[in-house]
Coordinates of C-alpha atoms in Angstrom, one line a residue:
X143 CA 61.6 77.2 126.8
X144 CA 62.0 73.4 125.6
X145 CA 65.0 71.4 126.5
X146 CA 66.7 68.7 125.2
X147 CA 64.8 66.5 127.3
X148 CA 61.8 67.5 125.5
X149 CA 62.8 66.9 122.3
X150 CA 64.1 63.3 123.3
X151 CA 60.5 62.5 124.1
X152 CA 58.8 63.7 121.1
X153 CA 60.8 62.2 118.6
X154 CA 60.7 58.8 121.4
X155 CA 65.0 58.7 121.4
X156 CA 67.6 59.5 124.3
X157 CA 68.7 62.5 125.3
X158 CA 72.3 61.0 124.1
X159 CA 70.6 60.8 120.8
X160 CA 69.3 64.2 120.3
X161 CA 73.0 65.0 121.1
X162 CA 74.6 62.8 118.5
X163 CA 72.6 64.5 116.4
X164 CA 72.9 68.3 117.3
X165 CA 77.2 67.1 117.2
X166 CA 76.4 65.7 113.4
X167 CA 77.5 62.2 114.5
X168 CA 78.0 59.5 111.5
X169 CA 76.7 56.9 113.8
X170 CA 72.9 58.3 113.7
X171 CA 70.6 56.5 110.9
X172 CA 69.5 59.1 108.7
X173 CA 65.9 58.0 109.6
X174 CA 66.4 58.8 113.6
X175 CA 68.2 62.0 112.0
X176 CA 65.2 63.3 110.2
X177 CA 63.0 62.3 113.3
X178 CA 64.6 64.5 115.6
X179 CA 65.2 67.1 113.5
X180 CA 61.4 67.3 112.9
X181 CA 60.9 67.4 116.6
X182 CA 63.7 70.4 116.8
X183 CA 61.9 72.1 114.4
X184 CA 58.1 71.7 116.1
X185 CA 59.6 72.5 119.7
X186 CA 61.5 75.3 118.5
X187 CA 64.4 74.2 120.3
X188 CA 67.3 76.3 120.6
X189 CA 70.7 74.6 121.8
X190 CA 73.1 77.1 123.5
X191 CA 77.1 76.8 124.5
X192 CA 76.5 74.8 127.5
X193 CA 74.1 72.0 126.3
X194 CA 76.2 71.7 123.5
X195 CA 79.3 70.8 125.2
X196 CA 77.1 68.3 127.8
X197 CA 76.3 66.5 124.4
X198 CA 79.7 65.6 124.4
X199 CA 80.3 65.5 128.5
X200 CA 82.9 63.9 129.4
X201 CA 81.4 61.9 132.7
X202 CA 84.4 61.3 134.7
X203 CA 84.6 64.8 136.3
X204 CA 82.2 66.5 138.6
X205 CA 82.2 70.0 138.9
X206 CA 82.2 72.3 141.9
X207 CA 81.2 75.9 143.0
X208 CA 82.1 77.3 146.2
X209 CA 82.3 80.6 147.6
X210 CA 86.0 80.5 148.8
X211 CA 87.8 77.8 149.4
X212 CA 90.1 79.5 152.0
X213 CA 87.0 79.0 154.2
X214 CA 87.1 76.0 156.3
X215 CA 83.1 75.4 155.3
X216 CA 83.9 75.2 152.0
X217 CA 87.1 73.1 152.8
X218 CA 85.1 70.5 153.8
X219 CA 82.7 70.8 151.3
X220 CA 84.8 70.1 148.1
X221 CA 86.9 67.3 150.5
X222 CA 83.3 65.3 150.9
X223 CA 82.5 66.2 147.1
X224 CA 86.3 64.6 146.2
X225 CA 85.6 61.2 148.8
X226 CA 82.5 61.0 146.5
X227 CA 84.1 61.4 143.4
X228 CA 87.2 59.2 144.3
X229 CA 85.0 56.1 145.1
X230 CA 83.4 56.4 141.6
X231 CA 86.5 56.3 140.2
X232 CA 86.3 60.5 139.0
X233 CA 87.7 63.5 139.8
X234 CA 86.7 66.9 140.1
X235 CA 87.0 70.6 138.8
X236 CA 86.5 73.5 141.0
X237 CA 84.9 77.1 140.3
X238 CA 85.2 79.9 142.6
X239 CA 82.3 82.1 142.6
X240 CA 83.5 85.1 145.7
X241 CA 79.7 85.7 146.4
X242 CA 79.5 87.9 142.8
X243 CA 76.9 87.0 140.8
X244 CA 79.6 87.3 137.6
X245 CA 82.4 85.1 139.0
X246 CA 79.1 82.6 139.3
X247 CA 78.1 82.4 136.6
X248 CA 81.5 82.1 135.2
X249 CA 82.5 79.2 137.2
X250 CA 79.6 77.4 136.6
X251 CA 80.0 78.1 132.3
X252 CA 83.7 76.7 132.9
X253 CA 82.7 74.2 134.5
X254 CA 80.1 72.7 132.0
X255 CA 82.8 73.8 128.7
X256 CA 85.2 71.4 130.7
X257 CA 82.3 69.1 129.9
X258 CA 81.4 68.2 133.8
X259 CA 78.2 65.8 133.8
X260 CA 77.3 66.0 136.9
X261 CA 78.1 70.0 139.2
X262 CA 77.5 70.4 143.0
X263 CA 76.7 74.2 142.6
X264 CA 77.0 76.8 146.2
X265 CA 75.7 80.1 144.4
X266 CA 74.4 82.6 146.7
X267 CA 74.3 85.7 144.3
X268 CA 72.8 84.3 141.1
X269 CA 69.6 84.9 140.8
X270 CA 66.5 82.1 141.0
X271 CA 65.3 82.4 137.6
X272 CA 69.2 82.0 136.4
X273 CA 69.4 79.4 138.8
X274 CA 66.2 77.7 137.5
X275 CA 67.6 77.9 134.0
X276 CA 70.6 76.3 134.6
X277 CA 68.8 73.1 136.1
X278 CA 66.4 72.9 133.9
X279 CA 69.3 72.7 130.7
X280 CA 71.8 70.3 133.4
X281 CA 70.6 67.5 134.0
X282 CA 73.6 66.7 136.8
X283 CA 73.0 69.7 138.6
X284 CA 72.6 69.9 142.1
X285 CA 71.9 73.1 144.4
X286 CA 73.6 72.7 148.0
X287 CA 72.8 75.1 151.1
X288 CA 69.8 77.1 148.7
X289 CA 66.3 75.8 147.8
X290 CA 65.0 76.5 144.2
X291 CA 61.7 76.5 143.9
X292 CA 60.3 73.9 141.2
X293 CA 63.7 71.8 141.5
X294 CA 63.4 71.7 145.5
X295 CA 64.2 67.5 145.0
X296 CA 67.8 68.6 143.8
X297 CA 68.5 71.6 146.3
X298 CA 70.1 70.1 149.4
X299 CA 70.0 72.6 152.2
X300 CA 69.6 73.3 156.4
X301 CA 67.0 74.9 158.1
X302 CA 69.4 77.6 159.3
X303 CA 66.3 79.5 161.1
X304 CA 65.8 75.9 163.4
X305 CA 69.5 76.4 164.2
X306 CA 69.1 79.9 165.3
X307 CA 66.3 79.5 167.5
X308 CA 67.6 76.3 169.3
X309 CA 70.7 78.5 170.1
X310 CA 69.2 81.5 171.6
X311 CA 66.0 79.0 172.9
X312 CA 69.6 77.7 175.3
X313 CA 70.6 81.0 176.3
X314 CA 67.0 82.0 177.1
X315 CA 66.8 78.9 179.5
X316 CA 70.2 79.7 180.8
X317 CA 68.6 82.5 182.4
X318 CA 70.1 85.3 180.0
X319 CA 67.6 87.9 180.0
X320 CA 69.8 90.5 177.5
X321 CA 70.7 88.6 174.2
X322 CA 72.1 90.4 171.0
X323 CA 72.7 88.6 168.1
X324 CA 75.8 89.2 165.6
X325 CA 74.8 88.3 161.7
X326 CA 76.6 89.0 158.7
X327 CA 76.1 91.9 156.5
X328 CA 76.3 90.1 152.9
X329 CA 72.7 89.5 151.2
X330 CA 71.9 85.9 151.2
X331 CA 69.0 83.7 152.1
X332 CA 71.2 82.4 155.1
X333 CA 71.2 85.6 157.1
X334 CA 67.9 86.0 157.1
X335 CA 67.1 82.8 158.2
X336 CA 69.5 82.7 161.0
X337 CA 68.2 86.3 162.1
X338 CA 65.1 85.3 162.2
X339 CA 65.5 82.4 163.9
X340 CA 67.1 84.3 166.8
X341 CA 64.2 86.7 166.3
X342 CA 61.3 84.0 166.5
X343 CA 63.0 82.8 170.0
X344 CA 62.8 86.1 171.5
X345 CA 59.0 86.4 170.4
X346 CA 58.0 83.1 171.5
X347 CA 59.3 83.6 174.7
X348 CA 57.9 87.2 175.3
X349 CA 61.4 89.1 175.2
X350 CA 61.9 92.5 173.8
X351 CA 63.3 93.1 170.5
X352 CA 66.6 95.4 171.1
X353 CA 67.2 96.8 167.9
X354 CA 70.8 98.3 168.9
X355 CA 71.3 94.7 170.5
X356 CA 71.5 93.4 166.8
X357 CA 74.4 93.9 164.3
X358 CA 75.9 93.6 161.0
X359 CA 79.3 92.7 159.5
X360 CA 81.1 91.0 157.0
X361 CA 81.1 86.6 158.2
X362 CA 84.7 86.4 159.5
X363 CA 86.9 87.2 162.2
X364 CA 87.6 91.1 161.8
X365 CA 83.7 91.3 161.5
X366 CA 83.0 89.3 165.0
X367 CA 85.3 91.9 166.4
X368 CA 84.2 94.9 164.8
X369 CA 80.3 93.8 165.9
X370 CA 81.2 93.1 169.2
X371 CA 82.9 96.0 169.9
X372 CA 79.6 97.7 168.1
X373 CA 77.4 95.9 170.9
X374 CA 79.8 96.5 173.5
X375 CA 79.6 100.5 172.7
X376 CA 75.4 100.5 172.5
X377 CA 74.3 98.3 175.0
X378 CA 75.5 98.2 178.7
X379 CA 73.6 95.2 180.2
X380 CA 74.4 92.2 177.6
X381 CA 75.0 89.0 178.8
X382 CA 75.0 86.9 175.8
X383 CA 75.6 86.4 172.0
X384 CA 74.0 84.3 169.2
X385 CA 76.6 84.5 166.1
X386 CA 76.5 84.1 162.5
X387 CA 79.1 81.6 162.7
X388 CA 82.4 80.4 164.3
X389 CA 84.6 82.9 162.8
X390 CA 82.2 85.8 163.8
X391 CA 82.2 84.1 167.2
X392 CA 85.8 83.7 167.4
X393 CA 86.3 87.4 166.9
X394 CA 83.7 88.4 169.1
X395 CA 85.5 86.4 172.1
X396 CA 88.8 88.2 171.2
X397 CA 87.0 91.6 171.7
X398 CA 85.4 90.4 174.9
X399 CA 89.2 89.2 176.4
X400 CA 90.6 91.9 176.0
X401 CA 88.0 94.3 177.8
X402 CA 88.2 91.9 180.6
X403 CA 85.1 90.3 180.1
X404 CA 85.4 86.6 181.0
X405 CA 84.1 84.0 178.9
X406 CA 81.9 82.3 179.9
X407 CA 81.4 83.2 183.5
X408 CA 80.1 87.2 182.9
X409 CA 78.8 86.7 178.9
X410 CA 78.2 83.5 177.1
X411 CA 78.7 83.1 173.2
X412 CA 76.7 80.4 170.8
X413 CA 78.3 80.1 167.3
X414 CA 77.1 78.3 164.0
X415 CA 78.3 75.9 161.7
X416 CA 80.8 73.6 164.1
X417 CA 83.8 74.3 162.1
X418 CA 87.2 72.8 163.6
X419 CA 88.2 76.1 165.1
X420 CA 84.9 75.7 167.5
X421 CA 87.1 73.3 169.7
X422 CA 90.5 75.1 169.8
X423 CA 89.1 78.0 171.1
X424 CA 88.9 79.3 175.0
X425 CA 87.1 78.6 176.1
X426 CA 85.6 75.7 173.7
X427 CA 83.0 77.6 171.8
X428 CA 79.2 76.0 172.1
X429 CA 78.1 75.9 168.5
X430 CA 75.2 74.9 165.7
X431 CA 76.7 71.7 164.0
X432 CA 75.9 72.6 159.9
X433 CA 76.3 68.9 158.7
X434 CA 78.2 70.1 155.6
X435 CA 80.1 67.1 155.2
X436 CA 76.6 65.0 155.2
X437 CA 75.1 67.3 152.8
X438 CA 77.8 67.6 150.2
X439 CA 78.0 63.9 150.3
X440 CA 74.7 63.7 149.6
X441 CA 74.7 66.8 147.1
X442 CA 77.4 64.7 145.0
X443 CA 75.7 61.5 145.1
X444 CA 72.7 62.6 143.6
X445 CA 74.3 65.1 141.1
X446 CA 76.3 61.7 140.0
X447 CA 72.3 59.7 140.1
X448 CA 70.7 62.6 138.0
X449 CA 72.7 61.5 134.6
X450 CA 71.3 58.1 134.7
X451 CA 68.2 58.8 132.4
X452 CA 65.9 56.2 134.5
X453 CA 66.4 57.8 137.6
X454 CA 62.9 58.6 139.8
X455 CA 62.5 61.9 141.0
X456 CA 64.7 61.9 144.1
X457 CA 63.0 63.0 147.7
X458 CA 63.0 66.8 148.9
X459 CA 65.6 66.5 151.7
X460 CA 66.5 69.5 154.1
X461 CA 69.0 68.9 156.5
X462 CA 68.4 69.8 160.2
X463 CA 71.0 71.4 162.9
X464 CA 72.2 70.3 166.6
X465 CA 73.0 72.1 169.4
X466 CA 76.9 71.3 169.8
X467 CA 77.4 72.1 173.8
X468 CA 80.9 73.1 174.9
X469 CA 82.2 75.3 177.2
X470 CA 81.3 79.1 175.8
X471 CA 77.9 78.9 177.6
X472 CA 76.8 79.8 181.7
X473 CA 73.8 79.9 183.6
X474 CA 73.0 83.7 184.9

């Protein structure tokens, strides 16, 4: 499928150009106008809704998606996008995309008929290929916590899978000899990683895979607790937890309270992503620190560098976790 891009470089003009002219400027030269109409024509190329209103971008906005921005993670995500955008002198536009594949999509169509230039997308339910398409016709476009592949120099993302590991790795030489793990039950890339970093601990250090000792449930507080009581009911000789994330952990510990289990002293809990609520919790929750603030900084730099037409192709850059140790955790 050719892209505007393409058709710059044949008929040897800018991608601003090739817009003028698909917008039936005045200020084009009918000669430049017949050029790259000829090069239209040889490439076949087919403008749709949303390259047609980037032709006419308007490049003091930049364009977010998030999952839910009632979630702390994605709080501080659009808050590092905005400090971004502020010291440019923009502003920025918000889509909500509820882990639906629809609401995606839709956020991300608004976003580009608002005329955003430059969109830090979180998409988790759209599919590669749709994915792929849309960074191949937006030039601004960056991919935060997902890789792409073919476009893995504008995905910024974590190695969740490190993060796991290190986190049950602590509990192993803690002395814990019975560890479950508590993951989330929605189908994204970051589940499986985290599992199976948990997973590649136990291997590598020759302990048993429990399969009742590892459950699913939806990423937030009422799913810590309804996993934990889930482990509590299967398994009689647990001693520790690696979970999904903060919330998940939060609820978990809430579970473990009240059946008089103390933390940390008779079962220690590791969470994941180092939101606020890991240090207001008792006792002060030992966590995965997911640099979102670093990364969405980064994410909205670059998507604000990728407009600039003489821009080099930017490094591949994956983030990496650290162990954040409070007071959740106790040797056996």
């Amino acid at each position: 499928m050719s892209t505007i891009r393409d058709v710059a470089k044949l008929a040897n003009v800018s991608v601003a150009t090739v817009s003028r002219v698909l917008n039936h400027s005045l200020s084009v030269s009918e000669n430049t106008r017949l050029v790259v109409e000829q090069a239209i024509a040889q490439l076949a190329y087919q403008p749709n809704a949303n390259a047609q209103a980037l032709a006419v971008q308007n490049t003091d906005t930049i364009g977010v998606v998030v999952t839910d921005v009632t979630d702390a993670f994605f709080a501080i995500l659009v808050k590092a996008v905005d400090k971004v955008a502020e010291a440019h002198q923009k502003t920025i536009l918000i889509g909500i995309g509820y882990h639906h594949a629809e609401k995606e999509r839709e956020a991300i169509n608004t976003l580009l008929r608002k005329r955003c230039s430059s969109l830090v997308v979180h998409s988790k339910a759209l599919s590669d290929d749709e994915l792929s398409h849309y960074l191949n016709t937006v030039q601004g476009m960056v991919i935060i916590n997902r890789v792409i592949k073919g476009y893995e120099h504008r995905c910024v993302s974590l190695d969740n899978q490190k993060g796991t590991y290190l986190a049950t790795e602590m509990l192993i030489r803690y002395g814990h000899q019975h560890i479950a793990y508590i993951g989330s039950n929605h189908a994204i890339f970051d589940e499986v990683e985290r599992r199976n970093g948990y997973l590649a601990a136990l291997k590598d250090h020759n302990y048993p895979i429990i399969e009742q000792a590892i459950t699913l449930n939806s990423p937030d507080f009422e799913g810590g607790e309804k996993a934990m009581i889930d482990l509590l009911s299967y398994n009689k000789n647990l001693t520790a937890v690696v979970a999904y994330n903060d919330s998940m952990a939060a609820g978990a510990i809430s579970v473990l309270n009240e059946n008089n289990i103390n933390v940390p002293s008779q079962f220690s809990i590791i969470g994941f992503d180092d939101m606020p609520i890991a240090r207001y919790l008792i006792p002060k929750l030992t966590t995965i620190r997911y640099p979102i603030d670093l990364m969405a900084t980064y994410a909205a730099k670059l998507a604000l560098s990728l407009t600039d037409e003489k821009i080099i192709t930017p490094p591949v850059v994956q983030f990496n976790p650290t162990l954040v140790r409070r007071f959740s955790v106790e040797s056996r």
